Short mmCIF file of N, CA, C and O in Angstrom, two decimals:
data_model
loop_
_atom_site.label_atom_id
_atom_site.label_comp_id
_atom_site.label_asym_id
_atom_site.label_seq_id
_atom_site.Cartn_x
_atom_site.Cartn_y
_atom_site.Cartn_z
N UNK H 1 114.09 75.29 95.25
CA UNK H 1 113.56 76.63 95.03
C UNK H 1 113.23 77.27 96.38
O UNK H 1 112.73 76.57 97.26
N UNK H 2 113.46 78.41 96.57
CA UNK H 2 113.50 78.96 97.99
C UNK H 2 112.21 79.70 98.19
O UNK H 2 111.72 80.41 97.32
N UNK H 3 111.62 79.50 99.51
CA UNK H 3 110.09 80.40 100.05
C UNK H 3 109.59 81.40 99.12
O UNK H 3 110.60 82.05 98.83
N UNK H 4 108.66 81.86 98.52
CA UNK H 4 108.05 83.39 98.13
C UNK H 4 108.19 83.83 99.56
O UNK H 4 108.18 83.26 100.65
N UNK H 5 108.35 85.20 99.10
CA UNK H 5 108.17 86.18 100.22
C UNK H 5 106.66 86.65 100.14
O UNK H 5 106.14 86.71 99.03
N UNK H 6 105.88 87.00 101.37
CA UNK H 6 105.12 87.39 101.26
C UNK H 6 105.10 89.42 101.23
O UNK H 6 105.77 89.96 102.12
N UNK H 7 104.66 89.96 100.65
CA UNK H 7 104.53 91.72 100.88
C UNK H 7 104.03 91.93 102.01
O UNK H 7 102.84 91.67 102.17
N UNK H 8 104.71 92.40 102.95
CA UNK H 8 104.80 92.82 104.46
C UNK H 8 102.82 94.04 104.21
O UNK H 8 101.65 93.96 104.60
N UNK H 9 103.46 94.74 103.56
CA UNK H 9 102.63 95.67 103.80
C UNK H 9 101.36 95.13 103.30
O UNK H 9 100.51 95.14 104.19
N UNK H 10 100.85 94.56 101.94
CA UNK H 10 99.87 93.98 101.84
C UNK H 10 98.60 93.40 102.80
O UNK H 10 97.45 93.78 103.02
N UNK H 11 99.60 92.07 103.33
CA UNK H 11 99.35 91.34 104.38
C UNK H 11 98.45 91.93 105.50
O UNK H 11 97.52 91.34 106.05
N UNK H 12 98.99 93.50 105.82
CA UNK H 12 98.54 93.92 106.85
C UNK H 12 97.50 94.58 106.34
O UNK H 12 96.76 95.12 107.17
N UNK H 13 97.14 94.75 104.69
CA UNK H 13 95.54 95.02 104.52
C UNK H 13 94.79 94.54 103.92
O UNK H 13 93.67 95.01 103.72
N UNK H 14 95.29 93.34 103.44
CA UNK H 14 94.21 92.38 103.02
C UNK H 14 94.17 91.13 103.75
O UNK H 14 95.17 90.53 104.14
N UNK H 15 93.00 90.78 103.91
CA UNK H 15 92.64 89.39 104.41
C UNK H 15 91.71 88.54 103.85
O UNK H 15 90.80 89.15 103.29
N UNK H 16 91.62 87.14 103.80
CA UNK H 16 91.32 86.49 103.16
C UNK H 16 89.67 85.95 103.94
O UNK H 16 89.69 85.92 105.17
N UNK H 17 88.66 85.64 103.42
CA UNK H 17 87.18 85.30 104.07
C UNK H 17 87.33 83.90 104.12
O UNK H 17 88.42 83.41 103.82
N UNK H 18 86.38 83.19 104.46
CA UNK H 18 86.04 81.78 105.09
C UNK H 18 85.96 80.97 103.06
O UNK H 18 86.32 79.93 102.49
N UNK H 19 85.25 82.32 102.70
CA UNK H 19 85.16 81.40 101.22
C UNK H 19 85.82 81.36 99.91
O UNK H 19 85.47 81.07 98.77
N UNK H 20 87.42 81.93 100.75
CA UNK H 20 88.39 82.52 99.80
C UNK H 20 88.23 84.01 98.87
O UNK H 20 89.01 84.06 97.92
N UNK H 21 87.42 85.07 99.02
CA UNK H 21 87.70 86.22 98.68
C UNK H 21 88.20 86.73 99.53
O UNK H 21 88.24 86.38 100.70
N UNK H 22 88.70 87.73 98.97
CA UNK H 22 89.98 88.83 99.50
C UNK H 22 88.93 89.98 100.43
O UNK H 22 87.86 90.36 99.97
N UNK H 23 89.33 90.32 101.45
CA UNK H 23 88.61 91.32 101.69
C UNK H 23 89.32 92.73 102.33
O UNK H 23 90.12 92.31 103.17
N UNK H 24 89.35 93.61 102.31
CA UNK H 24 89.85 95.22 102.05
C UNK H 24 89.16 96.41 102.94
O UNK H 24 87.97 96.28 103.24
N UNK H 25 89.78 97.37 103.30
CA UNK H 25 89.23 98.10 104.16
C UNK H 25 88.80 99.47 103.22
O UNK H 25 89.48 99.61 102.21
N UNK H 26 87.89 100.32 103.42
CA UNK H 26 87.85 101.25 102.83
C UNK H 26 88.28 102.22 102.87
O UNK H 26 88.42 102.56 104.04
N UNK H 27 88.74 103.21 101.92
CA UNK H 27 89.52 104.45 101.82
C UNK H 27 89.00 105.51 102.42
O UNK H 27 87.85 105.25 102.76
N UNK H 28 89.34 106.68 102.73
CA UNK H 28 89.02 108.20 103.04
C UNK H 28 88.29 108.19 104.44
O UNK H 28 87.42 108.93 104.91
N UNK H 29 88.91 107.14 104.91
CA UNK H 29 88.24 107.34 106.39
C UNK H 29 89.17 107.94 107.81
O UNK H 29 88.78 107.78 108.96
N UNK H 30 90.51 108.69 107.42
CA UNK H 30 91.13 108.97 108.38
C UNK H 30 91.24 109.83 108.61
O UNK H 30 91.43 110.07 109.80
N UNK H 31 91.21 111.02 107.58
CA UNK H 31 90.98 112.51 108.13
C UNK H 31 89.54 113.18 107.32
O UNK H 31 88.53 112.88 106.68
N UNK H 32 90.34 114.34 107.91
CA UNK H 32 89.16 115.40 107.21
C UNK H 32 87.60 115.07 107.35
O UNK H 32 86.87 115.34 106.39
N UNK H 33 87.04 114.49 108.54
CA UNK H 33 86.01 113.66 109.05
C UNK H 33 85.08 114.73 109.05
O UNK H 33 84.01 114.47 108.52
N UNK H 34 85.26 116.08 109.60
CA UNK H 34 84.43 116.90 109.74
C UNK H 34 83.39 117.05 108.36
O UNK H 34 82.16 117.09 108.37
N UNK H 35 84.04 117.11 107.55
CA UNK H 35 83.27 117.29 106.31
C UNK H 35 82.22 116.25 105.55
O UNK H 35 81.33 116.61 104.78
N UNK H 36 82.48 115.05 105.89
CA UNK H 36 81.62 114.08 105.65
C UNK H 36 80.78 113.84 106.97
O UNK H 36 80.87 114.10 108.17
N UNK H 37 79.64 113.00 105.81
CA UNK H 37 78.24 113.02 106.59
C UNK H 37 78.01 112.15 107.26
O UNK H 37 78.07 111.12 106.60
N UNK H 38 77.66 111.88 108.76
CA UNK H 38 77.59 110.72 109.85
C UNK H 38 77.38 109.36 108.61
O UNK H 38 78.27 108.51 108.60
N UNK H 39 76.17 109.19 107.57
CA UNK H 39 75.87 108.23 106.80
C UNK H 39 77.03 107.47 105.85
O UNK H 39 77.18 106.27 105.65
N UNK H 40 77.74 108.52 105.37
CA UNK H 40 79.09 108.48 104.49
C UNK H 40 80.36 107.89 105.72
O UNK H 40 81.08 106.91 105.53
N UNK H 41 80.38 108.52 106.62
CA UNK H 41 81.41 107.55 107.74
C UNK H 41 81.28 106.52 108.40
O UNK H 41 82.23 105.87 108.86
N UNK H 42 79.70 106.15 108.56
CA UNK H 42 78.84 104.60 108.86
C UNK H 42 79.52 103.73 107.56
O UNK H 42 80.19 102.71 107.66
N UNK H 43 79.23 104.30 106.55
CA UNK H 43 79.61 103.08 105.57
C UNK H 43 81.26 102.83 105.52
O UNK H 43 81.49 101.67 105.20
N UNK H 44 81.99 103.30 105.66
CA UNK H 44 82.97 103.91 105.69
C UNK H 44 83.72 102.81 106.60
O UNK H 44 84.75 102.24 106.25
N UNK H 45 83.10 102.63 107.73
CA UNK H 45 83.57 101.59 108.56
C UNK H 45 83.54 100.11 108.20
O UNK H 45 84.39 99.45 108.78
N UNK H 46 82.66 99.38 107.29
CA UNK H 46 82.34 98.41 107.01
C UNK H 46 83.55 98.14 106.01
O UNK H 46 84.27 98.98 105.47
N UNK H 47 83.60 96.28 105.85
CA UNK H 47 84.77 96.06 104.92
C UNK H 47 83.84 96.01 103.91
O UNK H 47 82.67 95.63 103.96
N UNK H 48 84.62 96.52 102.78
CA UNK H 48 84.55 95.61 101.16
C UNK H 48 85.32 94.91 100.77
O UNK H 48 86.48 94.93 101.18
N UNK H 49 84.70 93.74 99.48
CA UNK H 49 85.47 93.02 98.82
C UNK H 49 86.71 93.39 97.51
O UNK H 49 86.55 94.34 96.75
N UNK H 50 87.59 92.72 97.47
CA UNK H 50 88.17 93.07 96.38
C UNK H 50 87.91 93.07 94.87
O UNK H 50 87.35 92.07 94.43
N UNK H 51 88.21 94.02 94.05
CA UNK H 51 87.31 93.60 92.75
C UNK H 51 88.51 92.74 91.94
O UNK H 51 89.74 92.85 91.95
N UNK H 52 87.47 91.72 91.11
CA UNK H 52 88.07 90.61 90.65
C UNK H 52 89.30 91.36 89.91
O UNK H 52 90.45 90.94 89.93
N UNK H 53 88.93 92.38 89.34
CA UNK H 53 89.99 92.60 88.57
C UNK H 53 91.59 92.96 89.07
O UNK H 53 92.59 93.23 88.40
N UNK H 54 91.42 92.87 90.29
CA UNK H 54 92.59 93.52 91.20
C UNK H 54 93.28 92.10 91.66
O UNK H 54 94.51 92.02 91.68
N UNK H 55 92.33 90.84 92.10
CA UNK H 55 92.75 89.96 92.83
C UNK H 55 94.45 89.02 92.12
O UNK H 55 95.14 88.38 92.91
N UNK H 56 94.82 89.12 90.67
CA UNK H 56 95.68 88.87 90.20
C UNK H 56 97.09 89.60 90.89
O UNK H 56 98.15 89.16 91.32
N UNK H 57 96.53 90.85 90.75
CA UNK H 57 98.01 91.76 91.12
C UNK H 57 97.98 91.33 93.14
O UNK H 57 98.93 91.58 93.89
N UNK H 58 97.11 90.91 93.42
CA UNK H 58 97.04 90.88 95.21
C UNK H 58 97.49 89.36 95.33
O UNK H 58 98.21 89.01 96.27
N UNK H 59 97.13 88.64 94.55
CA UNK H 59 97.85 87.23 94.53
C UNK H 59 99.57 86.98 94.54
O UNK H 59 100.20 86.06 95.07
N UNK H 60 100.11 88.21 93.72
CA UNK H 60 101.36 87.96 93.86
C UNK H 60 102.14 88.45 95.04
O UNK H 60 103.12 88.11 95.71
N UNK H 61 101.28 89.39 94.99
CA UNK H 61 102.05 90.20 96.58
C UNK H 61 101.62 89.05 97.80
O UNK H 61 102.49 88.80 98.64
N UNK H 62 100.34 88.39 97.90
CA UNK H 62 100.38 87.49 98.96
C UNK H 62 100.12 86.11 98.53
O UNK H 62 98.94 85.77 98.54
N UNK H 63 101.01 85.20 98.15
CA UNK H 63 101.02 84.33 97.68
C UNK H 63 100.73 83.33 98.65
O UNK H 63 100.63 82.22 98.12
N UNK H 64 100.57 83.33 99.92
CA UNK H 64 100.04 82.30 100.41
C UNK H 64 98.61 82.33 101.28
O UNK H 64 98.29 81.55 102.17
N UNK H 65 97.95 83.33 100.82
CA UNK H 65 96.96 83.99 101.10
C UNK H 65 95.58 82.81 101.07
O UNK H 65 94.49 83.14 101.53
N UNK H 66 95.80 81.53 100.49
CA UNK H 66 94.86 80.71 100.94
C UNK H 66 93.82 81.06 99.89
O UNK H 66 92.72 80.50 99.91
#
């Protein structure tokens, strides 16, 4: 049976933590900055986790994700 491929693009936005959750960058942080509030772009920078309910469909795209 030949390698899974891993999803190129995935890969490059999810990463995996020390205790096996998935972890994810947050959305709406690349434009239109002016309009949001210094507090709203502080958080903005920080990672979040993936929600369980997603981690099935992110498993297949990175199957060796550990």
């Amino acid at each position: 049976m030949p390698k899974m491929k891993t999803n190129r693009a995935a890969a490059k936005r999810f990463h995996a933590t020390s205790t096996g959750k998935v972890r994810r960058y947050k959305a709406y942080a690349r434009h239109i900055l002016t309009t949001k509030s210094p507090k709203r772009k502080r958080g903005l920078r920080s990672h979040a986790l993936v929600d369980p309910t997603n981690l099935k469909s992110i498993a297949k795209l990175l199957p060796y994700l550990g």
